[in-house]
Amino acid sequence: MIAVARILARRVALLVPLMLGIVLFVFLVMRFSDVDPASAFFQGANPTPQQLHDFREQNGLLDPLPVRYVDFVADLLHGDLGTSALTRAPVLDQVTTALPLTLQLTFLGLGIAVVLSLLGGVTAAIHRDRLPDQIIRVVSLTGVATPGFWLALLMIQYLAVDLGWFPTGGYINPADSFTGWLKTMTLPAFALSLPVAAQLTRIVRTAVVEELDKDYVRTAIGSGLPPRVVVGRNVLRNALINPLTVLGLRVGYLLGGAVVIETIFSLPGMGKLMIDAVKNGDPAVVQGVVLTTATGFVVVNLVIDVLYLLVNPRLRDAAT
């Protein structure tokens, strides 16, 4: 555990320049965009040039870029993501309201993807080059090539409209009705997770096949151990190291894909918040959503790195 703590400290130290770089990138992109924060603040009010100038001066928009960047970072360290030009409310309040739903959707989709990929990948590997393997490979290849938004539209048409099994959209808080929450989240979670599950299935299959071909597996089975015991205790532990690394990258895809899926299913999460902010010309909200999503992606990958070290003692020993 001491070794893991040391490695974790190194990873956290590396996150500081990484996050500063992300903040700088978002800051520059937003500052060089066509959206003027002053015009966005006064949208629909026909402000005078003097009012626009006064707003820019009061909010530091006339300062040099380096000064504005330092002020921007200082505000972030105090938890200030700015103020919405549309609602005049703190962006942090809007983000904290929308973020729980996006996290629910992301991690529910992640759980579905992990379960399906493990079942499909291990089954395909055990039945290598036989009928189950061929079927799973075709299904996974189809899933990789299927866009999540198109899958979402098909689900709405057939499972929600035609069969009426699920609602076409909307959101119910689990505190109000867990069954209602599950119904509203099932289709979005599957639409978000199935392409990821298809990709992970192929990776899990390849990793398990490579592990099954190693000498220790043949020795263990030859000594009389049941194959399911060998696969469960040894093969999966060693084979899932590479898929675990890929999983961290796929979480980023799930967070990004939630933008489209939430819009299709009318879910009031981070995706819908950003889409509405883009349409309404609200740069502070767009900036806050992007920074929050990027931070979540970095934190998730840090967790994946720690799990990677815990699963693979050889890497932990090499890193120390």
mmCIF file of C-alpha atoms in Angstrom, residues 5-312:
data_model
loop_
_atom_site.group_PDB
_atom_site.id
_atom_site.type_symbol
_atom_site.label_atom_id
_atom_site.label_comp_id
_atom_site.label_asym_id
_atom_site.label_seq_id
_atom_site.Cartn_x
_atom_site.Cartn_y
_atom_site.Cartn_z
ATOM 1 C CA ALA A 5 0.504 5.725 -2.161
ATOM 2 C CA ARG A 6 3.833 6.889 -3.588
ATOM 3 C CA ILE A 7 2.733 6.239 -7.153
ATOM 4 C CA LEU A 8 -0.585 7.963 -6.483
ATOM 5 C CA ALA A 9 1.282 11.015 -5.155
ATOM 6 C CA ARG A 10 3.330 11.136 -8.368
ATOM 7 C CA ARG A 11 0.206 10.889 -10.506
ATOM 8 C CA VAL A 12 -1.499 13.675 -8.557
ATOM 9 C CA ALA A 13 1.598 15.867 -8.926
ATOM 10 C CA LEU A 14 1.464 15.361 -12.697
ATOM 11 C CA LEU A 15 -2.189 16.399 -12.726
ATOM 12 C CA VAL A 16 -1.342 19.972 -11.714
ATOM 13 C CA PRO A 17 0.387 20.999 -14.982
ATOM 14 C CA LEU A 18 -2.111 18.903 -16.933
ATOM 15 C CA MET A 19 -5.087 20.731 -15.447
ATOM 16 C CA LEU A 20 -3.389 24.096 -15.932
ATOM 17 C CA GLY A 21 -2.903 23.190 -19.594
ATOM 18 C CA ILE A 22 -6.548 22.194 -19.953
ATOM 19 C CA VAL A 23 -7.684 25.414 -18.304
ATOM 20 C CA LEU A 24 -5.376 27.428 -20.587
ATOM 21 C CA PHE A 25 -6.705 25.664 -23.689
ATOM 22 C CA VAL A 26 -10.348 26.228 -22.755
ATOM 23 C CA PHE A 27 -9.585 29.820 -21.782
ATOM 24 C CA LEU A 28 -7.951 30.602 -25.131
ATOM 25 C CA VAL A 29 -10.625 28.858 -27.186
ATOM 26 C CA MET A 30 -13.395 30.763 -25.462
ATOM 27 C CA ARG A 31 -11.558 34.090 -25.664
ATOM 28 C CA PHE A 32 -10.975 33.746 -29.405
ATOM 29 C CA SER A 33 -14.504 32.571 -30.156
ATOM 30 C CA ASP A 34 -17.033 34.772 -31.939
ATOM 31 C CA VAL A 35 -19.220 35.079 -28.840
ATOM 32 C CA ASP A 36 -18.762 38.361 -27.002
ATOM 33 C CA PRO A 37 -19.486 38.005 -23.248
ATOM 34 C CA ALA A 38 -20.668 41.625 -23.081
ATOM 35 C CA SER A 39 -23.096 41.227 -25.980
ATOM 36 C CA ALA A 40 -24.282 37.905 -24.546
ATOM 37 C CA PHE A 41 -24.960 39.548 -21.191
ATOM 38 C CA PHE A 42 -27.049 42.314 -22.765
ATOM 39 C CA GLN A 43 -28.681 40.142 -25.418
ATOM 40 C CA GLY A 44 -32.104 41.442 -26.365
ATOM 41 C CA ALA A 45 -31.594 44.720 -24.437
ATOM 42 C CA ASN A 46 -29.975 46.859 -27.180
ATOM 43 C CA PRO A 47 -27.140 48.185 -24.990
ATOM 44 C CA THR A 48 -25.279 51.370 -25.844
ATOM 45 C CA PRO A 49 -21.554 51.277 -26.700
ATOM 46 C CA GLN A 50 -20.842 52.892 -23.339
ATOM 47 C CA GLN A 51 -22.736 50.150 -21.491
ATOM 48 C CA LEU A 52 -20.767 47.480 -23.352
ATOM 49 C CA HIS A 53 -17.510 49.265 -22.548
ATOM 50 C CA ASP A 54 -18.410 49.613 -18.863
ATOM 51 C CA PHE A 55 -19.320 45.917 -18.638
ATOM 52 C CA ARG A 56 -16.019 44.888 -20.231
ATOM 53 C CA GLU A 57 -14.081 47.162 -17.906
ATOM 54 C CA GLN A 58 -15.881 45.961 -14.762
ATOM 55 C CA ASN A 59 -15.345 42.299 -15.654
ATOM 56 C CA GLY A 60 -11.701 42.644 -16.683
ATOM 57 C CA LEU A 61 -12.359 41.941 -20.354
ATOM 58 C CA LEU A 62 -10.084 44.809 -21.382
ATOM 59 C CA ASP A 63 -7.089 43.480 -19.429
ATOM 60 C CA PRO A 64 -4.209 41.710 -21.230
ATOM 61 C CA LEU A 65 -4.725 37.991 -21.791
ATOM 62 C CA PRO A 66 -2.083 36.857 -19.240
ATOM 63 C CA VAL A 67 -3.763 38.929 -16.539
ATOM 64 C CA ARG A 68 -7.171 37.589 -17.463
ATOM 65 C CA TYR A 69 -5.854 34.023 -17.383
ATOM 66 C CA VAL A 70 -4.395 34.471 -13.894
ATOM 67 C CA ASP A 71 -7.681 35.962 -12.686
ATOM 68 C CA PHE A 72 -9.569 33.125 -14.342
ATOM 69 C CA VAL A 73 -7.445 30.479 -12.576
ATOM 70 C CA ALA A 74 -7.834 32.323 -9.260
ATOM 71 C CA ASP A 75 -11.615 32.321 -9.661
ATOM 72 C CA LEU A 76 -11.573 28.590 -10.442
ATOM 73 C CA LEU A 77 -9.564 27.873 -7.289
ATOM 74 C CA HIS A 78 -12.322 29.606 -5.334
ATOM 75 C CA GLY A 79 -15.009 27.557 -7.067
ATOM 76 C CA ASP A 80 -16.199 30.409 -9.279
ATOM 77 C CA LEU A 81 -17.056 29.278 -12.816
ATOM 78 C CA GLY A 82 -18.536 32.629 -13.774
ATOM 79 C CA THR A 83 -22.077 33.889 -14.206
ATOM 80 C CA SER A 84 -24.574 32.814 -16.839
ATOM 81 C CA ALA A 85 -25.352 35.582 -19.317
ATOM 82 C CA LEU A 86 -28.848 34.177 -19.811
ATOM 83 C CA THR A 87 -30.062 33.447 -16.273
ATOM 84 C CA ARG A 88 -27.664 35.729 -14.334
ATOM 85 C CA ALA A 89 -27.122 32.761 -12.001
ATOM 86 C CA PRO A 90 -23.728 31.318 -11.001
ATOM 87 C CA VAL A 91 -22.579 28.699 -13.482
ATOM 88 C CA LEU A 92 -21.494 26.473 -10.591
ATOM 89 C CA ASP A 93 -25.115 26.182 -9.425
ATOM 90 C CA GLN A 94 -26.255 25.058 -12.872
ATOM 91 C CA VAL A 95 -23.385 22.570 -13.165
ATOM 92 C CA THR A 96 -24.016 21.043 -9.739
ATOM 93 C CA THR A 97 -27.684 20.639 -10.667
ATOM 94 C CA ALA A 98 -27.006 18.931 -14.009
ATOM 95 C CA LEU A 99 -23.895 16.920 -13.096
ATOM 96 C CA PRO A 100 -25.579 14.211 -10.936
ATOM 97 C CA LEU A 101 -27.791 13.093 -13.823
ATOM 98 C CA THR A 102 -24.838 12.903 -16.230
ATOM 99 C CA LEU A 103 -22.871 10.859 -13.674
ATOM 100 C CA GLN A 104 -25.833 8.533 -13.226
ATOM 101 C CA LEU A 105 -26.099 8.019 -16.975
ATOM 102 C CA THR A 106 -22.335 7.615 -17.454
ATOM 103 C CA PHE A 107 -21.760 5.082 -14.702
ATOM 104 C CA LEU A 108 -24.928 3.153 -15.446
ATOM 105 C CA GLY A 109 -23.750 2.911 -19.052
ATOM 106 C CA LEU A 110 -20.271 1.962 -17.847
ATOM 107 C CA GLY A 111 -21.663 -0.843 -15.705
ATOM 108 C CA ILE A 112 -23.697 -2.202 -18.618
ATOM 109 C CA ALA A 113 -20.668 -2.019 -20.927
ATOM 110 C CA VAL A 114 -18.412 -3.846 -18.453
ATOM 111 C CA VAL A 115 -20.901 -6.652 -17.806
ATOM 112 C CA LEU A 116 -21.705 -7.200 -21.488
ATOM 113 C CA SER A 117 -18.047 -7.059 -22.570
ATOM 114 C CA LEU A 118 -16.949 -9.533 -19.904
ATOM 115 C CA LEU A 119 -19.716 -11.981 -20.745
ATOM 116 C CA GLY A 120 -19.200 -11.672 -24.485
ATOM 117 C CA GLY A 121 -15.393 -11.500 -24.488
ATOM 118 C CA VAL A 122 -14.802 -14.434 -22.140
ATOM 119 C CA THR A 123 -17.450 -16.581 -23.853
ATOM 120 C CA ALA A 124 -15.926 -15.869 -27.270
ATOM 121 C CA ALA A 125 -12.421 -16.661 -26.025
ATOM 122 C CA ILE A 126 -13.410 -19.946 -24.405
ATOM 123 C CA HIS A 127 -15.254 -21.025 -27.583
ATOM 124 C CA ARG A 128 -12.540 -19.702 -29.887
ATOM 125 C CA ASP A 129 -13.242 -20.141 -33.625
ATOM 126 C CA ARG A 130 -16.496 -21.977 -32.902
ATOM 127 C CA LEU A 131 -20.072 -20.836 -33.445
ATOM 128 C CA PRO A 132 -20.480 -18.761 -30.233
ATOM 129 C CA ASP A 133 -17.225 -16.973 -31.011
ATOM 130 C CA GLN A 134 -18.267 -16.235 -34.590
ATOM 131 C CA ILE A 135 -21.652 -14.877 -33.509
ATOM 132 C CA ILE A 136 -20.156 -12.653 -30.806
ATOM 133 C CA ARG A 137 -17.511 -11.322 -33.172
ATOM 134 C CA VAL A 138 -20.110 -10.375 -35.786
ATOM 135 C CA VAL A 139 -22.350 -8.745 -33.171
ATOM 136 C CA SER A 140 -19.446 -6.816 -31.632
ATOM 137 C CA LEU A 141 -18.229 -5.655 -35.043
ATOM 138 C CA THR A 142 -21.743 -4.434 -35.830
ATOM 139 C CA GLY A 143 -21.886 -2.656 -32.488
ATOM 140 C CA VAL A 144 -18.589 -0.870 -33.097
ATOM 141 C CA ALA A 145 -19.905 0.458 -36.413
ATOM 142 C CA THR A 146 -23.258 1.571 -34.956
ATOM 143 C CA PRO A 147 -23.500 5.253 -33.924
ATOM 144 C CA GLY A 148 -24.977 5.750 -30.482
ATOM 145 C CA PHE A 149 -27.430 8.455 -31.612
ATOM 146 C CA TRP A 150 -28.827 6.207 -34.370
ATOM 147 C CA LEU A 151 -29.218 3.366 -31.887
ATOM 148 C CA ALA A 152 -31.001 5.758 -29.527
ATOM 149 C CA LEU A 153 -33.486 6.740 -32.239
ATOM 150 C CA LEU A 154 -34.182 3.085 -33.069
ATOM 151 C CA MET A 155 -34.796 2.290 -29.413
ATOM 152 C CA ILE A 156 -37.201 5.191 -29.068
ATOM 153 C CA GLN A 157 -39.115 4.121 -32.169
ATOM 154 C CA TYR A 158 -39.456 0.405 -31.439
ATOM 155 C CA LEU A 159 -39.179 0.032 -27.654
ATOM 156 C CA ALA A 160 -40.835 3.282 -26.579
ATOM 157 C CA VAL A 161 -43.263 4.309 -29.336
ATOM 158 C CA ASP A 162 -44.281 0.965 -30.886
ATOM 159 C CA LEU A 163 -44.125 -1.321 -27.832
ATOM 160 C CA GLY A 164 -44.556 1.272 -25.096
ATOM 161 C CA TRP A 165 -42.146 -0.476 -22.742
ATOM 162 C CA PHE A 166 -40.221 2.678 -21.906
ATOM 163 C CA PRO A 167 -40.888 6.427 -21.980
ATOM 164 C CA THR A 168 -39.607 8.346 -24.991
ATOM 165 C CA GLY A 169 -37.764 10.824 -22.789
ATOM 166 C CA GLY A 170 -37.787 12.823 -19.607
ATOM 167 C CA TYR A 171 -36.303 12.139 -16.195
ATOM 168 C CA ILE A 172 -37.638 10.952 -12.851
ATOM 169 C CA ASN A 173 -35.543 11.414 -9.723
ATOM 170 C CA PRO A 174 -34.726 8.064 -8.048
ATOM 171 C CA ALA A 175 -35.708 9.594 -4.693
ATOM 172 C CA ASP A 176 -39.240 10.040 -6.040
ATOM 173 C CA SER A 177 -39.567 6.686 -7.807
ATOM 174 C CA PHE A 178 -36.744 4.213 -8.336
ATOM 175 C CA THR A 179 -38.819 2.244 -10.848
ATOM 176 C CA GLY A 180 -39.605 5.407 -12.775
ATOM 177 C CA TRP A 181 -35.935 6.423 -12.700
ATOM 178 C CA LEU A 182 -34.898 3.017 -14.027
ATOM 179 C CA LYS A 183 -37.405 3.234 -16.869
ATOM 180 C CA THR A 184 -36.253 6.698 -17.906
ATOM 181 C CA MET A 185 -32.553 5.751 -17.736
ATOM 182 C CA THR A 186 -32.602 2.300 -19.340
ATOM 183 C CA LEU A 187 -32.790 3.302 -22.995
ATOM 184 C CA PRO A 188 -30.281 6.180 -22.706
ATOM 185 C CA ALA A 189 -27.830 3.984 -20.797
ATOM 186 C CA PHE A 190 -28.023 1.160 -23.333
ATOM 187 C CA ALA A 191 -27.757 3.554 -26.279
ATOM 188 C CA LEU A 192 -24.681 5.083 -24.686
ATOM 189 C CA SER A 193 -23.031 1.836 -23.588
ATOM 190 C CA LEU A 194 -23.567 -0.636 -26.437
ATOM 191 C CA PRO A 195 -20.900 0.801 -28.794
ATOM 192 C CA VAL A 196 -18.435 0.816 -25.880
ATOM 193 C CA ALA A 197 -19.433 -2.728 -24.896
ATOM 194 C CA ALA A 198 -18.804 -3.886 -28.468
ATOM 195 C CA GLN A 199 -15.305 -2.396 -28.489
ATOM 196 C CA LEU A 200 -14.426 -3.783 -25.060
ATOM 197 C CA THR A 201 -15.742 -7.231 -26.022
ATOM 198 C CA ARG A 202 -13.196 -7.496 -28.829
ATOM 199 C CA ILE A 203 -10.393 -6.336 -26.528
ATOM 200 C CA VAL A 204 -11.398 -8.731 -23.725
ATOM 201 C CA ARG A 205 -11.606 -11.642 -26.174
ATOM 202 C CA THR A 206 -8.124 -10.965 -27.543
ATOM 203 C CA ALA A 207 -6.624 -10.592 -24.057
ATOM 204 C CA VAL A 208 -8.240 -13.795 -22.745
ATOM 205 C CA VAL A 209 -7.214 -15.774 -25.839
ATOM 206 C CA GLU A 210 -3.592 -14.681 -25.392
ATOM 207 C CA GLU A 211 -3.702 -15.654 -21.732
ATOM 208 C CA LEU A 212 -5.279 -19.055 -22.410
ATOM 209 C CA ASP A 213 -2.373 -19.923 -24.731
ATOM 210 C CA LYS A 214 0.215 -19.511 -21.971
ATOM 211 C CA ASP A 215 1.960 -22.475 -20.381
ATOM 212 C CA TYR A 216 0.713 -21.933 -16.835
ATOM 213 C CA VAL A 217 -2.904 -22.338 -17.996
ATOM 214 C CA ARG A 218 -2.196 -25.659 -19.702
ATOM 215 C CA THR A 219 -0.224 -26.802 -16.649
ATOM 216 C CA ALA A 220 -3.026 -25.866 -14.247
ATOM 217 C CA ILE A 221 -5.681 -27.604 -16.324
ATOM 218 C CA GLY A 222 -3.411 -30.639 -16.840
ATOM 219 C CA SER A 223 -2.919 -30.946 -13.079
ATOM 220 C CA GLY A 224 -6.660 -31.440 -12.645
ATOM 221 C CA LEU A 225 -7.965 -27.961 -11.827
ATOM 222 C CA PRO A 226 -11.386 -27.267 -13.371
ATOM 223 C CA PRO A 227 -11.124 -24.848 -16.332
ATOM 224 C CA ARG A 228 -13.650 -22.471 -14.777
ATOM 225 C CA VAL A 229 -11.463 -22.174 -11.673
ATOM 226 C CA VAL A 230 -8.347 -21.462 -13.749
ATOM 227 C CA VAL A 231 -10.167 -18.879 -15.845
ATOM 228 C CA GLY A 232 -11.829 -17.220 -12.856
ATOM 229 C CA ARG A 233 -8.795 -17.071 -10.566
ATOM 230 C CA ASN A 234 -5.850 -16.577 -12.890
ATOM 231 C CA VAL A 235 -6.763 -15.908 -16.503
ATOM 232 C CA LEU A 236 -9.198 -13.061 -15.890
ATOM 233 C CA ARG A 237 -6.916 -11.328 -13.382
ATOM 234 C CA ASN A 238 -4.034 -11.257 -15.857
ATOM 235 C CA ALA A 239 -6.076 -10.758 -19.019
ATOM 236 C CA LEU A 240 -8.079 -7.764 -17.814
ATOM 237 C CA ILE A 241 -5.063 -5.490 -17.366
ATOM 238 C CA ASN A 242 -5.109 -4.159 -20.941
ATOM 239 C CA PRO A 243 -8.923 -3.809 -21.120
ATOM 240 C CA LEU A 244 -8.774 -1.877 -17.850
ATOM 241 C CA THR A 245 -6.487 0.688 -19.471
ATOM 242 C CA VAL A 246 -8.789 1.046 -22.476
ATOM 243 C CA LEU A 247 -11.741 1.385 -20.110
ATOM 244 C CA GLY A 248 -10.350 4.674 -18.795
ATOM 245 C CA LEU A 249 -10.367 6.114 -22.300
ATOM 246 C CA ARG A 250 -13.870 4.803 -22.949
ATOM 247 C CA VAL A 251 -15.165 6.645 -19.872
ATOM 248 C CA GLY A 252 -14.198 9.835 -21.681
ATOM 249 C CA TYR A 253 -16.267 8.672 -24.641
ATOM 250 C CA LEU A 254 -19.214 7.998 -22.346
ATOM 251 C CA LEU A 255 -18.978 11.484 -20.841
ATOM 252 C CA GLY A 256 -18.803 13.034 -24.303
ATOM 253 C CA GLY A 257 -21.509 10.797 -25.741
ATOM 254 C CA ALA A 258 -23.845 11.808 -22.943
ATOM 255 C CA VAL A 259 -24.110 15.237 -24.600
ATOM 256 C CA VAL A 260 -25.922 13.758 -27.600
ATOM 257 C CA ILE A 261 -27.859 11.082 -25.727
ATOM 258 C CA GLU A 262 -29.188 13.540 -23.127
ATOM 259 C CA THR A 263 -30.400 15.814 -25.898
ATOM 260 C CA ILE A 264 -32.198 12.979 -27.710
ATOM 261 C CA PHE A 265 -33.928 11.754 -24.549
ATOM 262 C CA SER A 266 -34.552 15.254 -23.102
ATOM 263 C CA LEU A 267 -32.528 14.539 -19.979
ATOM 264 C CA PRO A 268 -31.593 17.676 -18.003
ATOM 265 C CA GLY A 269 -27.911 16.792 -17.632
ATOM 266 C CA MET A 270 -24.612 18.385 -18.577
ATOM 267 C CA GLY A 271 -25.091 17.622 -22.265
ATOM 268 C CA LYS A 272 -28.410 19.399 -22.530
ATOM 269 C CA LEU A 273 -27.043 22.257 -20.429
ATOM 270 C CA MET A 274 -24.172 22.773 -22.873
ATOM 271 C CA ILE A 275 -26.321 22.440 -25.994
ATOM 272 C CA ASP A 276 -28.759 25.032 -24.637
ATOM 273 C CA ALA A 277 -25.852 27.321 -23.720
ATOM 274 C CA VAL A 278 -24.394 27.072 -27.229
ATOM 275 C CA LYS A 279 -27.762 27.812 -28.845
ATOM 276 C CA ASN A 280 -28.416 30.752 -26.529
ATOM 277 C CA GLY A 281 -24.905 32.195 -26.777
ATOM 278 C CA ASP A 282 -23.980 31.701 -23.101
ATOM 279 C CA PRO A 283 -20.151 31.343 -23.114
ATOM 280 C CA ALA A 284 -19.691 31.111 -19.352
ATOM 281 C CA VAL A 285 -21.922 28.024 -19.131
ATOM 282 C CA VAL A 286 -20.195 26.359 -22.109
ATOM 283 C CA GLN A 287 -16.846 27.028 -20.486
ATOM 284 C CA GLY A 288 -17.986 25.652 -17.131
ATOM 285 C CA VAL A 289 -19.402 22.460 -18.643
ATOM 286 C CA VAL A 290 -16.263 21.808 -20.704
ATOM 287 C CA LEU A 291 -13.962 22.331 -17.720
ATOM 288 C CA THR A 292 -16.080 20.113 -15.480
ATOM 289 C CA THR A 293 -16.192 17.338 -18.081
ATOM 290 C CA ALA A 294 -12.437 17.540 -18.682
ATOM 291 C CA THR A 295 -11.770 17.402 -14.940
ATOM 292 C CA GLY A 296 -14.008 14.359 -14.614
ATOM 293 C CA PHE A 297 -12.145 12.635 -17.434
ATOM 294 C CA VAL A 298 -8.781 13.295 -15.744
ATOM 295 C CA VAL A 299 -9.998 12.083 -12.345
ATOM 296 C CA VAL A 300 -11.488 8.892 -13.814
ATOM 297 C CA ASN A 301 -8.219 8.097 -15.570
ATOM 298 C CA LEU A 302 -6.371 8.625 -12.292
ATOM 299 C CA VAL A 303 -8.666 6.070 -10.647
ATOM 300 C CA ILE A 304 -8.081 3.672 -13.547
ATOM 301 C CA ASP A 305 -4.307 4.070 -13.115
ATOM 302 C CA VAL A 306 -4.586 3.135 -9.444
ATOM 303 C CA LEU A 307 -6.758 0.105 -10.234
ATOM 304 C CA TYR A 308 -4.260 -0.867 -12.940
ATOM 305 C CA LEU A 309 -1.458 -0.916 -10.359
ATOM 306 C CA LEU A 310 -3.533 -2.843 -7.844
ATOM 307 C CA VAL A 311 -4.413 -5.504 -10.403
ATOM 308 C CA ASN A 312 -0.859 -5.891 -11.715
#
